[in-house]
Amino acid sequence: MRQSLHELAAMYQDNLFAAAFNICQNAQDAEDVIQDTFIQYHTTKKEFENEQHIRAWLIRVAINKAKNVTRTFWRRNKVSIEDYMETLTFETPESADLFETVMQLPEKYRIVIHLYYYEDYAVSEIADILKLSASNIKTRLSRGRAMLRKELEGEWVDDR
Amino acid sequence: MTDRERYKQAFSTLHSSGQFTLEVEEMEQIRRNHRKNIAAAAAIACAVVIGTGGTVYAADIGGIQQKISMWLHGAQTEVNVTQNSEDGSGGYTFTYTQEGETKELGVGGVSLDEDGNETWLSADELAEGLSKSADIYVDEDGRVWIYYYDQKIDVTDSFDGNGVCNLTLTHGDEIVSLEITEDEDGGYSFMQTQVSSETDASAESDTSTTATTYYGITDGR
């Protein structure tokens, strides 16, 4: 099956932005990743099994493109995460703490945490998206949680 | 509140500006520009050394060296290849001699699969890609020439009022179309699209789900 780009943009643009931002930590780069991801969808002749297949593929492509951005030597001047956070509105101070703490995690833990807690993917699904083994994902998830627990103390209770 | 709810609350503040296009023509243009930008940026990063006959001694950087035969500037050419880094991420230096001059060519490239992954191309893949690629050359008289395998075509008078020249070239069963554009600074760039191939129907580069970008193609002529 295929869905129209307009449909997909309405449904997933914020999810793709959040996933890309999680990796490249730069809003403009994340916007570029969204554009490139939709161009990739437009270009690919791939047939998808269902909506969830499309969603997972879009997220995978956005993550890969965001990783490509971080490897590019002519990357644009970065706005620091602290400066960018000042432009965001958080519901509570705890939300801001959590956001900042997650952004300080190493990338390999950050993206796994994001896919688990934000996108509600199971370990096996994250493994499929990132092309890693399930045990590897479990390890990253466990270490990422431990770091959050340590840094956030009572604000992160590790309730799974 | 659970950790999951806390996390979603924290990250729900992230929103896309929505400043992207979903119009097909605009997306195609962005795609073409993106390829040109990569090529331009990498070409600037390339060091080019031109010798005048004799032997050019490449810097000993401990790279792996090999020889490849390929089409370059309209001639079948023996090229000495030096790998600039172990994984290919530093690209390659192709050293060759044509018309009594020894030249170095810095090349690199990535292959992009349908999942958006980039893989560095090997020297053989780069040589094959460059052999299949047309080559543009402006001579001392300002004539614009296109090389394609063993063909040499003068396209100087074929540009339209917008500085664009469209050309179809054939080699064996390969048919490619070229869109050559005169840049504002007087230089030229081109997009090559494979129209068809009887032996390799999957090689339609511009419509395939696998895109390959070759860059750093400059020899200082």
Short mmCIF file of C-alpha atoms in Angstrom, two decimals:
data_model
loop_
_atom_site.label_atom_id
_atom_site.label_comp_id
_atom_site.label_asym_id
_atom_site.label_seq_id
_atom_site.Cartn_x
_atom_site.Cartn_y
_atom_site.Cartn_z
CA MET A 1 0.00 0.00 0.00
CA ARG A 2 0.97 3.63 -0.40
CA GLN A 3 -0.31 6.74 1.35
CA SER A 4 -0.19 10.25 -0.03
CA LEU A 5 2.60 12.52 1.10
CA HIS A 6 0.09 15.04 2.40
CA GLU A 7 -1.50 12.38 4.58
CA LEU A 8 1.87 11.24 5.89
CA ALA A 9 3.04 14.79 6.57
CA ALA A 10 -0.10 15.52 8.58
CA MET A 11 0.33 12.33 10.60
CA TYR A 12 4.08 12.09 11.13
CA GLN A 13 5.90 15.37 10.58
CA ASP A 14 6.25 16.02 14.32
CA ASN A 15 7.34 12.43 14.98
CA LEU A 16 9.98 12.64 12.26
CA PHE A 17 11.11 16.02 13.55
CA ALA A 18 11.45 14.69 17.11
CA ALA A 19 13.37 11.60 15.97
CA ALA A 20 15.69 13.65 13.76
CA PHE A 21 16.18 16.30 16.43
CA ASN A 22 17.00 13.57 18.93
CA ILE A 23 19.99 12.63 16.75
CA CYS A 24 21.24 15.88 15.22
CA GLN A 25 20.16 18.21 18.05
CA ASN A 26 19.59 21.05 15.60
CA ALA A 27 16.16 22.22 14.51
CA GLN A 28 17.13 23.33 11.01
CA ASP A 29 18.95 20.06 10.34
CA ALA A 30 15.88 18.18 11.61
CA GLU A 31 13.65 20.18 9.24
CA ASP A 32 15.96 19.27 6.35
CA VAL A 33 15.77 15.63 7.39
CA ILE A 34 11.96 15.74 7.19
CA GLN A 35 12.15 17.17 3.67
CA ASP A 36 14.70 14.57 2.59
CA THR A 37 12.66 11.78 4.15
CA PHE A 38 9.56 12.76 2.20
CA ILE A 39 11.64 13.08 -0.97
CA GLN A 40 12.94 9.56 -0.31
CA TYR A 41 9.36 8.30 0.10
CA HIS A 42 8.37 10.04 -3.12
CA THR A 43 11.35 8.47 -4.91
CA THR A 44 11.12 4.93 -3.61
CA LYS A 45 9.06 2.36 -5.47
CA LYS A 46 8.74 0.32 -2.31
CA GLU A 47 5.33 -1.18 -1.56
CA PHE A 48 4.34 -1.20 2.10
CA GLU A 49 2.32 -3.80 3.97
CA ASN A 50 0.31 -1.38 6.10
CA GLU A 51 0.35 2.01 7.82
CA GLN A 52 2.64 0.79 10.59
CA HIS A 53 5.14 -0.41 8.01
CA ILE A 54 5.17 3.03 6.41
CA ARG A 55 5.55 4.75 9.78
CA ALA A 56 8.47 2.53 10.79
CA TRP A 57 10.13 3.03 7.40
CA LEU A 58 9.78 6.82 7.60
CA ILE A 59 11.27 6.87 11.09
CA ARG A 60 14.12 4.59 10.00
CA VAL A 61 14.90 6.81 7.01
CA ALA A 62 14.72 9.97 9.14
CA ILE A 63 17.09 8.46 11.70
CA ASN A 64 19.54 7.35 9.01
CA LYS A 65 19.44 10.74 7.33
CA ALA A 66 19.92 12.50 10.66
CA LYS A 67 22.95 10.29 11.32
CA ASN A 68 24.27 11.20 7.87
CA VAL A 69 23.89 14.88 8.77
CA THR A 70 25.95 14.46 11.93
CA ARG A 71 28.74 12.86 9.89
CA THR A 72 28.82 15.62 7.31
CA PHE A 73 31.91 17.78 7.63
CA TRP A 74 30.26 20.90 6.21
CA ARG A 75 27.51 20.89 8.86
CA ARG A 76 25.87 24.21 9.46
CA ASN A 77 26.78 26.26 12.54
CA LYS A 78 24.98 24.69 15.41
CA VAL A 79 22.67 26.48 17.77
CA SER A 80 23.51 25.10 21.20
CA ILE A 81 20.92 22.88 22.77
CA GLU A 82 20.70 25.31 25.69
CA ASP A 83 19.94 28.22 23.34
CA TYR A 84 17.38 26.17 21.45
CA MET A 85 15.71 25.05 24.68
CA GLU A 86 15.10 28.70 25.55
CA THR A 87 12.82 28.91 22.52
CA LEU A 88 10.76 25.92 23.67
CA THR A 89 7.82 25.98 26.04
CA PHE A 90 7.76 23.17 28.58
CA GLU A 91 4.67 22.37 30.63
CA THR A 92 6.69 21.90 33.81
CA PRO A 93 10.29 22.49 34.99
CA GLU A 94 10.58 18.71 35.32
CA SER A 95 9.82 18.33 31.62
CA ALA A 96 12.62 20.73 30.80
CA ASP A 97 14.99 18.76 33.08
CA LEU A 98 14.05 15.49 31.44
CA PHE A 99 14.45 16.93 27.93
CA GLU A 100 17.87 18.36 28.76
CA THR A 101 19.03 15.17 30.46
CA VAL A 102 17.95 12.99 27.54
CA MET A 103 19.78 15.30 25.15
CA GLN A 104 22.96 14.81 27.16
CA LEU A 105 22.84 11.02 26.82
CA PRO A 106 25.10 9.42 24.20
CA GLU A 107 23.29 9.19 20.85
CA LYS A 108 23.10 5.40 20.85
CA TYR A 109 21.11 5.41 24.12
CA ARG A 110 19.14 8.54 23.29
CA ILE A 111 17.49 7.24 20.14
CA VAL A 112 16.58 3.89 21.71
CA ILE A 113 15.02 5.67 24.69
CA HIS A 114 13.12 7.93 22.31
CA LEU A 115 11.73 5.12 20.19
CA TYR A 116 10.67 3.23 23.30
CA TYR A 117 9.11 6.02 25.34
CA TYR A 118 7.90 8.43 22.66
CA GLU A 119 7.04 6.19 19.73
CA ASP A 120 5.90 3.29 21.93
CA TYR A 121 7.89 0.74 19.98
CA ALA A 122 8.72 -2.63 21.53
CA VAL A 123 12.32 -3.79 21.79
CA SER A 124 11.97 -6.07 18.76
CA GLU A 125 10.50 -3.24 16.68
CA ILE A 126 13.31 -0.88 17.67
CA ALA A 127 15.79 -3.59 16.75
CA ASP A 128 14.16 -3.81 13.33
CA ILE A 129 14.20 -0.05 12.78
CA LEU A 130 17.82 0.39 13.86
CA LYS A 131 18.98 -2.89 12.30
CA LEU A 132 20.46 -4.05 15.59
CA SER A 133 19.90 -7.18 17.66
CA ALA A 134 17.16 -7.20 20.30
CA SER A 135 19.73 -7.92 23.02
CA ASN A 136 21.72 -4.89 21.93
CA ILE A 137 18.60 -2.74 22.17
CA LYS A 138 17.81 -4.14 25.62
CA THR A 139 21.30 -3.27 26.78
CA ARG A 140 21.10 0.27 25.42
CA LEU A 141 17.67 0.76 26.90
CA SER A 142 18.82 -0.49 30.27
CA ARG A 143 21.94 1.72 30.31
CA GLY A 144 19.99 4.74 29.09
CA ARG A 145 17.40 4.25 31.82
CA ALA A 146 20.11 3.87 34.46
CA MET A 147 21.65 7.17 33.35
CA LEU A 148 18.29 8.93 33.48
CA ARG A 149 17.58 7.45 36.93
CA LYS A 150 20.94 8.61 38.20
CA GLU A 151 20.69 12.13 36.78
CA LEU A 152 17.02 12.77 37.45
CA GLU A 153 16.78 10.94 40.76
CA GLY A 154 13.12 11.07 41.85
CA GLU A 155 11.89 12.45 38.54
CA TRP A 156 12.56 9.17 36.76
CA VAL A 157 11.28 6.12 38.61
CA ASP A 158 12.08 3.49 35.99
CA ASP A 159 8.57 2.05 35.92
CA ARG A 160 9.03 0.68 32.33
CA MET B 1 2.55 10.00 36.06
CA THR B 2 4.58 7.20 34.43
CA ASP B 3 8.02 7.63 32.89
CA ARG B 4 6.43 7.22 29.47
CA GLU B 5 3.90 9.97 30.16
CA ARG B 6 6.68 12.18 31.53
CA TYR B 7 8.79 11.57 28.45
CA LYS B 8 5.94 12.32 26.05
CA GLN B 9 5.07 15.47 27.92
CA ALA B 10 8.68 16.68 27.72
CA PHE B 11 9.12 15.94 24.03
CA SER B 12 5.67 17.07 22.92
CA THR B 13 7.16 20.55 22.87
CA LEU B 14 9.03 19.66 19.67
CA HIS B 15 7.13 20.60 16.54
CA SER B 16 8.15 20.78 12.94
CA SER B 17 7.77 24.24 11.43
CA GLY B 18 6.07 22.56 8.48
CA GLN B 19 8.37 24.46 6.13
CA PHE B 20 8.90 21.71 3.64
CA THR B 21 7.40 21.09 0.27
CA LEU B 22 5.43 18.09 -0.91
CA GLU B 23 5.08 19.39 -4.46
CA VAL B 24 6.62 16.88 -6.82
CA GLU B 25 8.44 19.38 -9.03
CA GLU B 26 9.89 21.24 -6.08
CA MET B 27 11.03 18.00 -4.44
CA GLU B 28 12.71 16.93 -7.69
CA GLN B 29 14.47 20.30 -7.84
CA ILE B 30 15.66 19.98 -4.23
CA ARG B 31 16.96 16.51 -5.03
CA ARG B 32 18.88 17.77 -8.05
CA ASN B 33 20.25 20.74 -6.12
CA HIS B 34 21.27 18.50 -3.25
CA ARG B 35 23.34 16.35 -5.58
CA LYS B 36 24.96 19.39 -7.16
CA ASN B 37 25.72 20.87 -3.74
CA ILE B 38 27.41 17.70 -2.58
CA ALA B 39 29.48 17.64 -5.76
CA ALA B 40 30.45 21.28 -5.44
CA ALA B 41 31.37 21.06 -1.77
CA ALA B 42 33.47 17.97 -2.24
CA ALA B 43 35.16 19.31 -5.34
CA ILE B 44 36.30 22.35 -3.39
CA ALA B 45 37.75 20.04 -0.77
CA CYS B 46 39.82 18.18 -3.34
CA ALA B 47 43.50 18.88 -3.75
CA VAL B 48 44.59 18.80 -7.36
CA VAL B 49 48.15 18.50 -8.53
CA ILE B 50 49.13 18.67 -12.17
CA GLY B 51 52.52 17.50 -13.27
CA THR B 52 54.16 18.15 -16.64
CA GLY B 53 55.35 14.79 -17.77
CA GLY B 54 57.58 12.36 -15.98
CA THR B 55 56.50 10.76 -12.76
CA VAL B 56 54.42 12.23 -10.03
CA TYR B 57 55.23 10.80 -6.66
CA ALA B 58 52.09 10.58 -4.57
CA ALA B 59 52.48 11.41 -0.93
CA ASP B 60 53.18 8.29 1.09
CA ILE B 61 50.18 8.22 3.38
CA GLY B 62 50.21 4.50 3.93
CA GLY B 63 47.17 3.99 1.74
CA ILE B 64 46.38 0.92 -0.33
CA GLN B 65 47.32 1.29 -3.99
CA GLN B 66 45.89 -0.46 -7.04
CA LYS B 67 45.61 0.00 -10.81
CA ILE B 68 42.35 0.42 -12.67
CA SER B 69 41.59 0.85 -16.35
CA MET B 70 38.78 3.31 -17.01
CA TRP B 71 37.40 5.92 -19.40
CA LEU B 72 38.63 9.42 -18.61
CA HIS B 73 38.21 12.49 -20.79
CA GLY B 74 37.38 10.42 -23.84
CA ALA B 75 40.27 7.97 -23.57
CA GLN B 76 40.74 4.51 -22.06
CA THR B 77 43.20 5.30 -19.28
CA GLU B 78 45.33 3.37 -16.78
CA VAL B 79 44.87 4.89 -13.35
CA ASN B 80 46.91 4.36 -10.19
CA VAL B 81 44.60 4.44 -7.20
CA THR B 82 45.60 5.49 -3.72
CA GLN B 83 43.07 4.99 -0.95
CA ASN B 84 43.13 7.99 1.36
CA SER B 85 41.71 6.21 4.39
CA GLU B 86 41.06 2.60 5.37
CA ASP B 87 37.26 2.72 5.05
CA GLY B 88 37.13 4.84 1.92
CA SER B 89 35.66 7.81 3.77
CA GLY B 90 38.64 9.96 2.77
CA GLY B 91 38.07 9.13 -0.88
CA TYR B 92 40.75 8.13 -3.36
CA THR B 93 43.45 9.78 -5.40
CA PHE B 94 43.54 8.66 -9.05
CA THR B 95 46.87 9.37 -10.72
CA TYR B 96 47.11 9.04 -14.51
CA THR B 97 48.94 10.32 -17.55
CA GLN B 98 47.27 11.80 -20.62
CA GLU B 99 48.88 13.72 -23.47
CA GLY B 100 52.21 13.71 -21.66
CA GLU B 101 50.85 15.23 -18.48
CA THR B 102 50.57 13.37 -15.22
CA LYS B 103 47.56 14.40 -13.23
CA GLU B 104 45.89 13.64 -9.95
CA LEU B 105 42.17 13.40 -9.49
CA GLY B 106 40.56 13.41 -6.05
CA VAL B 107 37.40 11.32 -6.02
CA GLY B 108 34.93 10.05 -3.48
CA GLY B 109 31.31 9.14 -3.38
CA VAL B 110 28.47 7.62 -1.48
CA SER B 111 25.73 5.21 -2.33
CA LEU B 112 22.37 5.90 -0.73
CA ASP B 113 20.08 2.93 -0.23
CA GLU B 114 16.32 3.08 0.05
CA ASP B 115 16.51 3.33 3.83
CA GLY B 116 18.63 6.47 3.61
CA ASN B 117 21.91 4.76 4.58
CA GLU B 118 25.09 6.09 3.03
CA THR B 119 27.92 3.72 2.09
CA TRP B 120 31.29 4.87 0.82
CA LEU B 121 31.94 3.68 -2.72
CA SER B 122 34.96 1.55 -3.52
CA ALA B 123 37.59 2.63 -6.06
CA ASP B 124 36.19 0.10 -8.58
CA GLU B 125 32.67 1.47 -8.15
CA LEU B 126 33.92 5.03 -8.51
CA ALA B 127 35.92 4.14 -11.63
CA GLU B 128 32.89 2.37 -13.13
CA GLY B 129 30.68 5.35 -12.31
CA LEU B 130 33.16 7.83 -13.72
CA SER B 131 33.62 5.75 -16.86
CA LYS B 132 29.87 5.82 -17.42
CA SER B 133 29.66 9.52 -16.64
CA ALA B 134 29.98 12.20 -19.27
CA ASP B 135 32.71 14.77 -18.76
CA ILE B 136 32.61 18.47 -19.59
CA TYR B 137 35.59 20.50 -20.76
CA VAL B 138 36.00 24.10 -21.88
CA ASP B 139 39.01 24.62 -24.16
CA GLU B 140 41.26 27.68 -24.50
CA ASP B 141 38.98 29.11 -27.18
CA GLY B 142 35.95 28.86 -24.90
CA ARG B 143 34.44 25.95 -26.83
CA VAL B 144 32.43 23.60 -24.62
CA TRP B 145 33.07 19.90 -25.15
CA ILE B 146 31.35 16.84 -23.82
CA TYR B 147 33.25 13.58 -23.51
CA TYR B 148 31.33 10.33 -23.25
CA TYR B 149 33.36 7.13 -23.49
CA ASP B 150 35.29 7.66 -26.79
CA GLN B 151 32.99 10.42 -28.07
CA LYS B 152 33.86 14.12 -28.12
CA ILE B 153 31.03 16.54 -28.94
CA ASP B 154 31.16 20.32 -29.32
CA VAL B 155 28.02 21.70 -27.61
CA THR B 156 29.06 25.37 -27.55
CA ASP B 157 26.28 26.48 -29.88
CA SER B 158 23.61 24.18 -28.46
CA PHE B 159 22.65 26.21 -25.38
CA ASP B 160 19.21 27.84 -25.32
CA GLY B 161 18.42 31.36 -24.10
CA ASN B 162 18.36 30.13 -20.48
CA GLY B 163 21.86 28.68 -20.74
CA VAL B 164 20.64 25.08 -20.84
CA CYS B 165 21.65 22.40 -23.33
CA ASN B 166 19.88 19.04 -23.52
CA LEU B 167 21.66 16.17 -25.16
CA THR B 168 21.08 12.45 -25.67
CA LEU B 169 24.12 10.17 -25.90
CA THR B 170 24.46 6.49 -26.68
CA HIS B 171 27.19 3.95 -26.04
CA GLY B 172 26.40 0.36 -26.95
CA ASP B 173 23.00 -0.30 -25.45
CA GLU B 174 23.33 2.55 -22.95
CA ILE B 175 21.30 5.69 -23.63
CA VAL B 176 21.73 8.71 -21.37
CA SER B 177 20.34 12.21 -21.42
CA LEU B 178 22.36 15.20 -20.27
CA GLU B 179 21.08 18.53 -19.07
CA ILE B 180 24.02 20.92 -19.15
CA THR B 181 23.60 24.25 -17.39
CA GLU B 182 25.75 27.32 -17.73
CA ASP B 183 26.32 28.72 -14.23
CA GLU B 184 26.28 32.40 -13.35
CA ASP B 185 30.05 32.37 -12.87
CA GLY B 186 30.62 31.04 -16.38
CA GLY B 187 31.19 27.44 -15.30
CA TYR B 188 29.11 24.47 -16.35
CA SER B 189 27.35 21.70 -14.50
CA PHE B 190 25.28 18.83 -15.76
CA MET B 191 22.81 16.19 -14.69
CA GLN B 192 23.09 12.79 -16.37
CA THR B 193 20.07 10.50 -16.44
CA GLN B 194 20.12 6.97 -17.74
CA VAL B 195 17.27 6.60 -20.21
CA SER B 196 17.55 2.88 -20.83
CA SER B 197 19.83 -0.08 -20.97
CA GLU B 198 18.90 -3.36 -22.63
CA THR B 199 21.26 -5.30 -20.39
CA ASP B 200 20.51 -3.58 -17.10
CA ALA B 201 16.97 -2.36 -16.82
CA SER B 202 17.49 -1.49 -13.14
CA ALA B 203 20.13 1.10 -13.91
CA GLU B 204 17.77 4.02 -14.38
CA SER B 205 19.71 6.21 -12.01
CA ASP B 206 17.24 9.01 -11.62
CA THR B 207 14.19 6.91 -10.91
CA SER B 208 15.77 4.05 -9.04
CA THR B 209 15.36 3.78 -5.28
CA THR B 210 19.12 3.57 -4.97
CA ALA B 211 20.90 6.83 -5.64
CA THR B 212 24.62 7.12 -6.05
CA THR B 213 26.49 10.38 -5.77
CA TYR B 214 29.98 10.72 -7.19
CA TYR B 215 31.91 13.77 -6.29
CA GLY B 216 35.25 15.48 -6.28
CA ILE B 217 35.50 15.12 -10.02
CA THR B 218 38.03 17.73 -10.99
CA ASP B 219 41.40 17.67 -12.62
CA GLY B 220 42.16 21.36 -12.85
CA ARG B 221 42.09 21.62 -16.60
#
